Amino acid sequence: MWQGLTERLQNLLSRWRGRGRISEEEAENWLRELRISLLEADVNLRVARQFVNQIRERVMTPEVMEHPNPFRRMTQIVYEELVKLLGEKPEPLQIASQPPTVFLLLGLQGSGKTTTCGKIAAMFKKQGKRPLLVAADLKRPAAIEQLEQVGAQVGVSVFTMRTNSPESLAQAALNHAKTNAHDLVLVDSAGRLHTDDELMDELRRLKFALRPHESLLVLDASTGQDAVRVAETFENEIGITGVILTKLDSDARGGAVLSVRAVTGKPVKLVGLGEHLSDLDVFHPDRMAARILGLGDVASLMERVESVVDEATARKMEERIAKGTFNLEDLLTQLRQMRQSGPLEQLLSFLPGFSGLGAPRLQIDERKLKRMEAIILSMTPEERRNPDIIDGSRKRRIARGSGTTVQEVNQLLRQFKAMRDTMKRLSKARLSDKDLMRLFGGF
Ligand code: GDP
Ligand code: MG
């Protein structure tokens, strides 16, 4: 998915590559094209206009118009504005302090409600919860059967009842959950092909009777602006707390993802990425923005980094970092590993569009690595383990021994210390996507 939008955005941004000062007219033309690209990706008209205005405000400043690397600066701005548009941070699902937590899933027929009920149940079951699925489609026996199949697949119970009253159903389902110690109730409501008054009335009553902690609207992302219109209707008629976008694995044009939050004011909380019950993810605005720009999925990149570095070595390093005993001997090991496999360059080649976007690639200078290695090899084991004892006379000896200069020895020690500090910080918190972007020289 995104193919079209990603390509258009990359083309638009590339225009600033290697460019000098940008004129106001050029920027204005560029912004117009940006707006057209968004509209072609089926982004809501108002959202596209607002987004472009936001970017205009940041671009039409001397800082950007006269930036030495306008390509990089513009990419950064578009990325940041995309993250903002998508909602900045993942929005967690509300869990009740007094169980059971109740989630009501709403949406048109075919949007993926029943499937998503199963996915959410599977996700929480893995976390040790005891979910109950509730079939609240009062009209279609087939819908109930489908939920029963999904329940059997996940291994959770399904509550069904023949009634015409949403109130009785809600009451009975909640009682059933309480007496059977279910701490999560997932209600699969009725859908229609289109929103109509009768459906809205039934869902409103169901919601009132259930008092759910989340009213989640399930939207088929591949339907673009239609999905956004449906979202507006549900938000106005019933009130929702969040959105679940399904079928992001299909060739959605991007319009629904980019518009739904701005139009409804409600966050996207989860995304469906396939038909399998494990194809559900928490929605990460920053990752989505990176994907839209073709920067690749930074989190999966991180997983690859971890798999490229020899595992045993990595674990040993981690321990040392955590203990704060990372020293020059470890750095030597790392330098050698980097020289052997060039993991970062190799990694970057995995990312479609990464080099295309011209984010400065990490240059691993073979010669420099060798000199660094030589410097460390000229140190005594004690100096390697405890670099703080390296004074002026030791530095001169090391420089002579390695055929380098005292400046180079100083530089290596400085780099090592900076590295040690960064590692200490990073060992406390897992890398954020922003850290990674910085680490890889992207932003
Ligand atoms: P409901 O009518 O809202 O309950 O929708 P269903 O759960 O029955 O889903 C309708 C169709 O969409 C089914 O064929 C599902 O397998 C499919 N589906 C649901 N979610 C996803 C998704 O995230 N990706 C893909 N590719 N298909 C999905
Ligand atoms: Mg269904």
mmCIF file with all atom_site columns, N, CA and C in Angstrom, residues 303-365:
data_model
loop_
_atom_site.group_PDB
_atom_site.id
_atom_site.type_symbol
_atom_site.label_atom_id
_atom_site.label_alt_id
_atom_site.label_comp_id
_atom_site.label_asym_id
_atom_site.label_entity_id
_atom_site.label_seq_id
_atom_site.pdbx_PDB_ins_code
_atom_site.Cartn_x
_atom_site.Cartn_y
_atom_site.Cartn_z
_atom_site.occupancy
_atom_site.B_iso_or_equiv
_atom_site.pdbx_formal_charge
_atom_site.auth_seq_id
_atom_site.auth_comp_id
_atom_site.auth_asym_id
_atom_site.auth_atom_id
_atom_site.pdbx_PDB_model_num
ATOM 1   N N  . GLU A 1 303 ? 15.115 -4.681  14.840 1.00 0.00 ? 303 GLU A N  1
ATOM 2   C CA . GLU A 1 303 ? 15.188 -6.122  15.026 1.00 0.00 ? 303 GLU A CA 1
ATOM 3   C C  . GLU A 1 303 ? 16.286 -6.727  14.155 1.00 0.00 ? 303 GLU A C  1
ATOM 4   N N  . ARG A 1 304 ? 16.432 -6.179  12.966 1.00 0.00 ? 304 ARG A N  1
ATOM 5   C CA . ARG A 1 304 ? 17.478 -6.676  12.086 1.00 0.00 ? 304 ARG A CA 1
ATOM 6   C C  . ARG A 1 304 ? 18.857 -6.350  12.630 1.00 0.00 ? 304 ARG A C  1
ATOM 7   N N  . VAL A 1 305 ? 19.025 -5.143  13.153 1.00 0.00 ? 305 VAL A N  1
ATOM 8   C CA . VAL A 1 305 ? 20.315 -4.767  13.745 1.00 0.00 ? 305 VAL A CA 1
ATOM 9   C C  . VAL A 1 305 ? 20.685 -5.813  14.772 1.00 0.00 ? 305 VAL A C  1
ATOM 10  N N  . GLU A 1 306 ? 19.712 -6.161  15.592 1.00 0.00 ? 306 GLU A N  1
ATOM 11  C CA . GLU A 1 306 ? 19.979 -7.104  16.660 1.00 0.00 ? 306 GLU A CA 1
ATOM 12  C C  . GLU A 1 306 ? 20.355 -8.471  16.116 1.00 0.00 ? 306 GLU A C  1
ATOM 13  N N  . SER A 1 307 ? 19.764 -8.826  14.974 1.00 0.00 ? 307 SER A N  1
ATOM 14  C CA . SER A 1 307 ? 20.057 -10.170 14.475 1.00 0.00 ? 307 SER A CA 1
ATOM 15  C C  . SER A 1 307 ? 21.374 -10.238 13.710 1.00 0.00 ? 307 SER A C  1
ATOM 16  N N  . VAL A 1 308 ? 21.837 -9.103  13.203 1.00 0.00 ? 308 VAL A N  1
ATOM 17  C CA . VAL A 1 308 ? 23.083 -9.127  12.434 1.00 0.00 ? 308 VAL A CA 1
ATOM 18  C C  . VAL A 1 308 ? 24.294 -9.271  13.344 1.00 0.00 ? 308 VAL A C  1
ATOM 19  N N  . VAL A 1 309 ? 24.293 -8.527  14.444 1.00 0.00 ? 309 VAL A N  1
ATOM 20  C CA . VAL A 1 309 ? 25.407 -8.609  15.375 1.00 0.00 ? 309 VAL A CA 1
ATOM 21  C C  . VAL A 1 309 ? 25.384 -9.997  16.007 1.00 0.00 ? 309 VAL A C  1
ATOM 22  N N  . ASP A 1 310 ? 26.528 -10.626 16.015 1.00 0.00 ? 310 ASP A N  1
ATOM 23  C CA . ASP A 1 310 ? 26.679 -11.952 16.598 1.00 0.00 ? 310 ASP A CA 1
ATOM 24  C C  . ASP A 1 310 ? 26.014 -11.995 17.980 1.00 0.00 ? 310 ASP A C  1
ATOM 25  N N  . GLU A 1 311 ? 25.128 -12.955 18.151 1.00 0.00 ? 311 GLU A N  1
ATOM 26  C CA . GLU A 1 311 ? 24.245 -12.920 19.326 1.00 0.00 ? 311 GLU A CA 1
ATOM 27  C C  . GLU A 1 311 ? 24.968 -13.012 20.657 1.00 0.00 ? 311 GLU A C  1
ATOM 28  N N  . ALA A 1 312 ? 25.907 -13.941 20.722 1.00 0.00 ? 312 ALA A N  1
ATOM 29  C CA . ALA A 1 312 ? 26.628 -14.124 21.988 1.00 0.00 ? 312 ALA A CA 1
ATOM 30  C C  . ALA A 1 312 ? 27.368 -12.839 22.348 1.00 0.00 ? 312 ALA A C  1
ATOM 31  N N  . THR A 1 313 ? 28.030 -12.255 21.354 1.00 0.00 ? 313 THR A N  1
ATOM 32  C CA . THR A 1 313 ? 28.753 -11.019 21.581 1.00 0.00 ? 313 THR A CA 1
ATOM 33  C C  . THR A 1 313 ? 27.794 -9.922  22.034 1.00 0.00 ? 313 THR A C  1
ATOM 34  N N  . ALA A 1 314 ? 26.656 -9.865  21.348 1.00 0.00 ? 314 ALA A N  1
ATOM 35  C CA . ALA A 1 314 ? 25.690 -8.818  21.666 1.00 0.00 ? 314 ALA A CA 1
ATOM 36  C C  . ALA A 1 314 ? 25.236 -8.939  23.120 1.00 0.00 ? 314 ALA A C  1
ATOM 37  N N  . ARG A 1 315 ? 25.003 -10.173 23.539 1.00 0.00 ? 315 ARG A N  1
ATOM 38  C CA . ARG A 1 315 ? 24.518 -10.357 24.904 1.00 0.00 ? 315 ARG A CA 1
ATOM 39  C C  . ARG A 1 315 ? 25.577 -9.930  25.917 1.00 0.00 ? 315 ARG A C  1
ATOM 40  N N  . LYS A 1 316 ? 26.836 -10.306 25.596 1.00 0.00 ? 316 LYS A N  1
ATOM 41  C CA . LYS A 1 316 ? 27.939 -9.941  26.491 1.00 0.00 ? 316 LYS A CA 1
ATOM 42  C C  . LYS A 1 316 ? 28.038 -8.417  26.587 1.00 0.00 ? 316 LYS A C  1
ATOM 43  N N  . MET A 1 317 ? 27.915 -7.766  25.429 1.00 0.00 ? 317 MET A N  1
ATOM 44  C CA . MET A 1 317 ? 27.970 -6.307  25.381 1.00 0.00 ? 317 MET A CA 1
ATOM 45  C C  . MET A 1 317 ? 26.866 -5.706  26.238 1.00 0.00 ? 317 MET A C  1
ATOM 46  N N  . GLU A 1 318 ? 25.678 -6.250  26.039 1.00 0.00 ? 318 GLU A N  1
ATOM 47  C CA . GLU A 1 318 ? 24.529 -5.726  26.768 1.00 0.00 ? 318 GLU A CA 1
ATOM 48  C C  . GLU A 1 318 ? 24.766 -5.764  28.266 1.00 0.00 ? 318 GLU A C  1
ATOM 49  N N  . GLU A 1 319 ? 25.303 -6.887  28.725 1.00 0.00 ? 319 GLU A N  1
ATOM 50  C CA . GLU A 1 319 ? 25.581 -7.023  30.156 1.00 0.00 ? 319 GLU A CA 1
ATOM 51  C C  . GLU A 1 319 ? 26.560 -5.964  30.606 1.00 0.00 ? 319 GLU A C  1
ATOM 52  N N  . ARG A 1 320 ? 27.610 -5.792  29.802 1.00 0.00 ? 320 ARG A N  1
ATOM 53  C CA . ARG A 1 320 ? 28.637 -4.831  30.174 1.00 0.00 ? 320 ARG A CA 1
ATOM 54  C C  . ARG A 1 320 ? 28.081 -3.415  30.162 1.00 0.00 ? 320 ARG A C  1
ATOM 55  N N  . ILE A 1 321 ? 27.254 -3.147  29.159 1.00 0.00 ? 321 ILE A N  1
ATOM 56  C CA . ILE A 1 321 ? 26.659 -1.811  29.083 1.00 0.00 ? 321 ILE A CA 1
ATOM 57  C C  . ILE A 1 321 ? 25.802 -1.569  30.306 1.00 0.00 ? 321 ILE A C  1
ATOM 58  N N  . ALA A 1 322 ? 24.989 -2.581  30.634 1.00 0.00 ? 322 ALA A N  1
ATOM 59  C CA . ALA A 1 322 ? 24.092 -2.442  31.776 1.00 0.00 ? 322 ALA A CA 1
ATOM 60  C C  . ALA A 1 322 ? 24.878 -2.225  33.066 1.00 0.00 ? 322 ALA A C  1
ATOM 61  N N  . LYS A 1 323 ? 26.008 -2.918  33.182 1.00 0.00 ? 323 LYS A N  1
ATOM 62  C CA . LYS A 1 323 ? 26.817 -2.782  34.394 1.00 0.00 ? 323 LYS A CA 1
ATOM 63  C C  . LYS A 1 323 ? 27.680 -1.531  34.353 1.00 0.00 ? 323 LYS A C  1
ATOM 64  N N  . GLY A 1 324 ? 27.747 -0.902  33.196 1.00 0.00 ? 324 GLY A N  1
ATOM 65  C CA . GLY A 1 324 ? 28.594 0.274   33.058 1.00 0.00 ? 324 GLY A CA 1
ATOM 66  C C  . GLY A 1 324 ? 30.065 -0.095  32.965 1.00 0.00 ? 324 GLY A C  1
ATOM 67  N N  . THR A 1 325 ? 30.369 -1.320  32.532 1.00 0.00 ? 325 THR A N  1
ATOM 68  C CA . THR A 1 325 ? 31.767 -1.727  32.443 1.00 0.00 ? 325 THR A CA 1
ATOM 69  C C  . THR A 1 325 ? 32.227 -1.866  30.999 1.00 0.00 ? 325 THR A C  1
ATOM 70  N N  . PHE A 1 326 ? 31.501 -1.257  30.079 1.00 0.00 ? 326 PHE A N  1
ATOM 71  C CA . PHE A 1 326 ? 31.900 -1.282  28.674 1.00 0.00 ? 326 PHE A CA 1
ATOM 72  C C  . PHE A 1 326 ? 33.252 -0.579  28.545 1.00 0.00 ? 326 PHE A C  1
ATOM 73  N N  . ASN A 1 327 ? 34.246 -1.251  27.973 1.00 0.00 ? 327 ASN A N  1
ATOM 74  C CA . ASN A 1 327 ? 35.565 -0.633  27.874 1.00 0.00 ? 327 ASN A CA 1
ATOM 75  C C  . ASN A 1 327 ? 36.144 -0.742  26.466 1.00 0.00 ? 327 ASN A C  1
ATOM 76  N N  . LEU A 1 328 ? 37.394 -0.347  26.344 1.00 0.00 ? 328 LEU A N  1
ATOM 77  C CA . LEU A 1 328 ? 37.991 -0.288  25.009 1.00 0.00 ? 328 LEU A CA 1
ATOM 78  C C  . LEU A 1 328 ? 38.182 -1.667  24.389 1.00 0.00 ? 328 LEU A C  1
ATOM 79  N N  . GLU A 1 329 ? 38.286 -2.695  25.216 1.00 0.00 ? 329 GLU A N  1
ATOM 80  C CA . GLU A 1 329 ? 38.395 -4.045  24.669 1.00 0.00 ? 329 GLU A CA 1
ATOM 81  C C  . GLU A 1 329 ? 37.095 -4.404  23.942 1.00 0.00 ? 329 GLU A C  1
ATOM 82  N N  . ASP A 1 330 ? 35.979 -3.982  24.537 1.00 0.00 ? 330 ASP A N  1
ATOM 83  C CA . ASP A 1 330 ? 34.694 -4.234  23.888 1.00 0.00 ? 330 ASP A CA 1
ATOM 84  C C  . ASP A 1 330 ? 34.582 -3.443  22.595 1.00 0.00 ? 330 ASP A C  1
ATOM 85  N N  . LEU A 1 331 ? 35.099 -2.225  22.650 1.00 0.00 ? 331 LEU A N  1
ATOM 86  C CA . LEU A 1 331 ? 35.055 -1.401  21.450 1.00 0.00 ? 331 LEU A CA 1
ATOM 87  C C  . LEU A 1 331 ? 35.857 -2.081  20.330 1.00 0.00 ? 331 LEU A C  1
ATOM 88  N N  . LEU A 1 332 ? 36.998 -2.656  20.707 1.00 0.00 ? 332 LEU A N  1
ATOM 89  C CA . LEU A 1 332 ? 37.831 -3.357  19.738 1.00 0.00 ? 332 LEU A CA 1
ATOM 90  C C  . LEU A 1 332 ? 37.037 -4.492  19.085 1.00 0.00 ? 332 LEU A C  1
ATOM 91  N N  . THR A 1 333 ? 36.362 -5.264  19.907 1.00 0.00 ? 333 THR A N  1
ATOM 92  C CA . THR A 1 333 ? 35.537 -6.357  19.377 1.00 0.00 ? 333 THR A CA 1
ATOM 93  C C  . THR A 1 333 ? 34.516 -5.816  18.386 1.00 0.00 ? 333 THR A C  1
ATOM 94  N N  . GLN A 1 334 ? 33.893 -4.703  18.775 1.00 0.00 ? 334 GLN A N  1
ATOM 95  C CA . GLN A 1 334 ? 32.856 -4.121  17.913 1.00 0.00 ? 334 GLN A CA 1
ATOM 96  C C  . GLN A 1 334 ? 33.423 -3.635  16.593 1.00 0.00 ? 334 GLN A C  1
ATOM 97  N N  . LEU A 1 335 ? 34.599 -2.981  16.681 1.00 0.00 ? 335 LEU A N  1
ATOM 98  C CA . LEU A 1 335 ? 35.221 -2.458  15.462 1.00 0.00 ? 335 LEU A CA 1
ATOM 99  C C  . LEU A 1 335 ? 35.501 -3.598  14.504 1.00 0.00 ? 335 LEU A C  1
ATOM 100 N N  . ARG A 1 336 ? 35.995 -4.700  15.062 1.00 0.00 ? 336 ARG A N  1
ATOM 101 C CA . ARG A 1 336 ? 36.331 -5.843  14.208 1.00 0.00 ? 336 ARG A CA 1
ATOM 102 C C  . ARG A 1 336 ? 35.081 -6.416  13.563 1.00 0.00 ? 336 ARG A C  1
ATOM 103 N N  . GLN A 1 337 ? 34.009 -6.463  14.336 1.00 0.00 ? 337 GLN A N  1
ATOM 104 C CA . GLN A 1 337 ? 32.783 -7.020  13.795 1.00 0.00 ? 337 GLN A CA 1
ATOM 105 C C  . GLN A 1 337 ? 32.234 -6.136  12.679 1.00 0.00 ? 337 GLN A C  1
ATOM 106 N N  . MET A 1 338 ? 32.329 -4.835  12.920 1.00 0.00 ? 338 MET A N  1
ATOM 107 C CA . MET A 1 338 ? 31.844 -3.895  11.918 1.00 0.00 ? 338 MET A CA 1
ATOM 108 C C  . MET A 1 338 ? 32.630 -4.047  10.632 1.00 0.00 ? 338 MET A C  1
ATOM 109 N N  . ARG A 1 339 ? 33.948 -4.252  10.770 1.00 0.00 ? 339 ARG A N  1
ATOM 110 C CA . ARG A 1 339 ? 34.799 -4.356  9.603  1.00 0.00 ? 339 ARG A CA 1
ATOM 111 C C  . ARG A 1 339 ? 34.487 -5.641  8.836  1.00 0.00 ? 339 ARG A C  1
ATOM 112 N N  . GLN A 1 340 ? 34.171 -6.671  9.577  1.00 0.00 ? 340 GLN A N  1
ATOM 113 C CA . GLN A 1 340 ? 33.889 -7.947  8.941  1.00 0.00 ? 340 GLN A CA 1
ATOM 114 C C  . GLN A 1 340 ? 32.611 -7.920  8.106  1.00 0.00 ? 340 GLN A C  1
ATOM 115 N N  . SER A 1 341 ? 31.549 -7.415  8.696  1.00 0.00 ? 341 SER A N  1
ATOM 116 C CA . SER A 1 341 ? 30.261 -7.572  8.024  1.00 0.00 ? 341 SER A CA 1
ATOM 117 C C  . SER A 1 341 ? 29.657 -6.282  7.511  1.00 0.00 ? 341 SER A C  1
ATOM 118 N N  . GLY A 1 342 ? 30.237 -5.161  7.918  1.00 0.00 ? 342 GLY A N  1
ATOM 119 C CA . GLY A 1 342 ? 29.637 -3.889  7.501  1.00 0.00 ? 342 GLY A CA 1
ATOM 120 C C  . GLY A 1 342 ? 28.143 -3.892  7.728  1.00 0.00 ? 342 GLY A C  1
ATOM 121 N N  . PRO A 1 343 ? 27.713 -4.248  8.936  1.00 0.00 ? 343 PRO A N  1
ATOM 122 C CA . PRO A 1 343 ? 26.283 -4.510  9.128  1.00 0.00 ? 343 PRO A CA 1
ATOM 123 C C  . PRO A 1 343 ? 25.389 -3.305  8.829  1.00 0.00 ? 343 PRO A C  1
ATOM 124 N N  . LEU A 1 344 ? 25.893 -2.120  9.128  1.00 0.00 ? 344 LEU A N  1
ATOM 125 C CA . LEU A 1 344 ? 24.988 -0.975  8.957  1.00 0.00 ? 344 LEU A CA 1
ATOM 126 C C  . LEU A 1 344 ? 24.686 -0.706  7.489  1.00 0.00 ? 344 LEU A C  1
ATOM 127 N N  . GLU A 1 345 ? 25.736 -0.766  6.661  1.00 0.00 ? 345 GLU A N  1
ATOM 128 C CA . GLU A 1 345 ? 25.511 -0.534  5.229  1.00 0.00 ? 345 GLU A CA 1
ATOM 129 C C  . GLU A 1 345 ? 24.591 -1.597  4.661  1.00 0.00 ? 345 GLU A C  1
ATOM 130 N N  . GLN A 1 346 ? 24.863 -2.820  5.111  1.00 0.00 ? 346 GLN A N  1
ATOM 131 C CA . GLN A 1 346 ? 24.064 -3.938  4.645  1.00 0.00 ? 346 GLN A CA 1
ATOM 132 C C  . GLN A 1 346 ? 22.607 -3.722  5.055  1.00 0.00 ? 346 GLN A C  1
ATOM 133 N N  . LEU A 1 347 ? 22.448 -3.253  6.282  1.00 0.00 ? 347 LEU A N  1
ATOM 134 C CA . LEU A 1 347 ? 21.103 -3.031  6.799  1.00 0.00 ? 347 LEU A CA 1
ATOM 135 C C  . LEU A 1 347 ? 20.362 -1.971  6.023  1.00 0.00 ? 347 LEU A C  1
ATOM 136 N N  . LEU A 1 348 ? 21.094 -0.881  5.761  1.00 0.00 ? 348 LEU A N  1
ATOM 137 C CA . LEU A 1 348 ? 20.426 0.223   5.083  1.00 0.00 ? 348 LEU A CA 1
ATOM 138 C C  . LEU A 1 348 ? 19.943 -0.197  3.697  1.00 0.00 ? 348 LEU A C  1
ATOM 139 N N  . SER A 1 349 ? 20.646 -1.151  3.116  1.00 0.00 ? 349 SER A N  1
ATOM 140 C CA . SER A 1 349 ? 20.231 -1.579  1.779  1.00 0.00 ? 349 SER A CA 1
ATOM 141 C C  . SER A 1 349 ? 18.915 -2.354  1.828  1.00 0.00 ? 349 SER A C  1
ATOM 142 N N  . PHE A 1 350 ? 18.525 -2.796  3.020  1.00 0.00 ? 350 PHE A N  1
ATOM 143 C CA . PHE A 1 350 ? 17.249 -3.477  3.165  1.00 0.00 ? 350 PHE A CA 1
ATOM 144 C C  . PHE A 1 350 ? 16.071 -2.524  3.033  1.00 0.00 ? 350 PHE A C  1
ATOM 145 N N  . LEU A 1 351 ? 16.340 -1.264  3.266  1.00 0.00 ? 351 LEU A N  1
ATOM 146 C CA . LEU A 1 351 ? 15.237 -0.322  3.376  1.00 0.00 ? 351 LEU A CA 1
ATOM 147 C C  . LEU A 1 351 ? 14.881 0.265   2.034  1.00 0.00 ? 351 LEU A C  1
ATOM 148 N N  . PRO A 1 352 ? 13.684 -0.075  1.551  1.00 0.00 ? 352 PRO A N  1
ATOM 149 C CA . PRO A 1 352 ? 13.280 0.497   0.272  1.00 0.00 ? 352 PRO A CA 1
ATOM 150 C C  . PRO A 1 352 ? 13.116 2.000   0.450  1.00 0.00 ? 352 PRO A C  1
ATOM 151 N N  . GLY A 1 353 ? 13.638 2.737   -0.486 1.00 0.00 ? 353 GLY A N  1
ATOM 152 C CA . GLY A 1 353 ? 13.411 4.179   -0.434 1.00 0.00 ? 353 GLY A CA 1
ATOM 153 C C  . GLY A 1 353 ? 14.297 4.921   0.536  1.00 0.00 ? 353 GLY A C  1
ATOM 154 N N  . PHE A 1 354 ? 15.076 4.228   1.315  1.00 0.00 ? 354 PHE A N  1
ATOM 155 C CA . PHE A 1 354 ? 15.903 4.920   2.302  1.00 0.00 ? 354 PHE A CA 1
ATOM 156 C C  . PHE A 1 354 ? 17.004 5.681   1.594  1.00 0.00 ? 354 PHE A C  1
ATOM 157 N N  . SER A 1 355 ? 17.775 4.948   0.770  1.00 0.00 ? 355 SER A N  1
ATOM 158 C CA . SER A 1 355 ? 18.848 5.614   0.043  1.00 0.00 ? 355 SER A CA 1
ATOM 159 C C  . SER A 1 355 ? 18.238 6.537   -0.998 1.00 0.00 ? 355 SER A C  1
ATOM 160 N N  . GLY A 1 356 ? 17.091 6.120   -1.524 1.00 0.00 ? 356 GLY A N  1
ATOM 161 C CA . GLY A 1 356 ? 16.419 6.933   -2.519 1.00 0.00 ? 356 GLY A CA 1
ATOM 162 C C  . GLY A 1 356 ? 16.091 8.307   -1.970 1.00 0.00 ? 356 GLY A C  1
ATOM 163 N N  . LEU A 1 357 ? 15.749 8.349   -0.692 1.00 0.00 ? 357 LEU A N  1
ATOM 164 C CA . LEU A 1 357 ? 15.399 9.614   -0.075 1.00 0.00 ? 357 LEU A CA 1
ATOM 165 C C  . LEU A 1 357 ? 16.633 10.446  0.216  1.00 0.00 ? 357 LEU A C  1
ATOM 166 N N  . GLY A 1 358 ? 17.782 9.832   0.089  1.00 0.00 ? 358 GLY A N  1
ATOM 167 C CA . GLY A 1 358 ? 19.017 10.577  0.271  1.00 0.00 ? 358 GLY A CA 1
ATOM 168 C C  . GLY A 1 358 ? 19.365 10.883  1.701  1.00 0.00 ? 358 GLY A C  1
ATOM 169 N N  . ALA A 1 359 ? 18.752 10.179  2.644  1.00 0.00 ? 359 ALA A N  1
ATOM 170 C CA . ALA A 1 359 ? 19.203 10.332  4.017  1.00 0.00 ? 359 ALA A CA 1
ATOM 171 C C  . ALA A 1 359 ? 20.673 9.931   3.990  1.00 0.00 ? 359 ALA A C  1
ATOM 172 N N  . PRO A 1 360 ? 21.532 10.748  4.578  1.00 0.00 ? 360 PRO A N  1
ATOM 173 C CA . PRO A 1 360 ? 22.965 10.504  4.413  1.00 0.00 ? 360 PRO A CA 1
ATOM 174 C C  . PRO A 1 360 ? 23.312 9.106   4.902  1.00 0.00 ? 360 PRO A C  1
ATOM 175 N N  . ARG A 1 361 ? 23.906 8.335   4.019  1.00 0.00 ? 361 ARG A N  1
ATOM 176 C CA . ARG A 1 361 ? 24.220 6.975   4.416  1.00 0.00 ? 361 ARG A CA 1
ATOM 177 C C  . ARG A 1 361 ? 25.439 6.945   5.311  1.00 0.00 ? 361 ARG A C  1
ATOM 178 N N  . LEU A 1 362 ? 25.423 6.025   6.214  1.00 0.00 ? 362 LEU A N  1
ATOM 179 C CA . LEU A 1 362 ? 26.536 5.907   7.125  1.00 0.00 ? 362 LEU A CA 1
ATOM 180 C C  . LEU A 1 362 ? 27.736 5.389   6.358  1.00 0.00 ? 362 LEU A C  1
ATOM 181 N N  . GLN A 1 363 ? 28.773 6.191   6.289  1.00 0.00 ? 363 GLN A N  1
ATOM 182 C CA . GLN A 1 363 ? 29.966 5.772   5.583  1.00 0.00 ? 363 GLN A CA 1
ATOM 183 C C  . GLN A 1 363 ? 30.891 5.099   6.582  1.00 0.00 ? 363 GLN A C  1
ATOM 184 N N  . ILE A 1 364 ? 31.175 3.850   6.348  1.00 0.00 ? 364 ILE A N  1
ATOM 185 C CA . ILE A 1 364 ? 32.136 3.196   7.218  1.00 0.00 ? 364 ILE A CA 1
ATOM 186 C C  . ILE A 1 364 ? 33.472 3.245   6.524  1.00 0.00 ? 364 ILE A C  1
ATOM 187 N N  . ASP A 1 365 ? 34.359 4.075   7.061  1.00 0.00 ? 365 ASP A N  1
ATOM 188 C CA . ASP A 1 365 ? 35.656 4.281   6.443  1.00 0.00 ? 365 ASP A CA 1
ATOM 189 C C  . ASP A 1 365 ? 36.600 3.178   6.919  1.00 0.00 ? 365 ASP A C  1
#
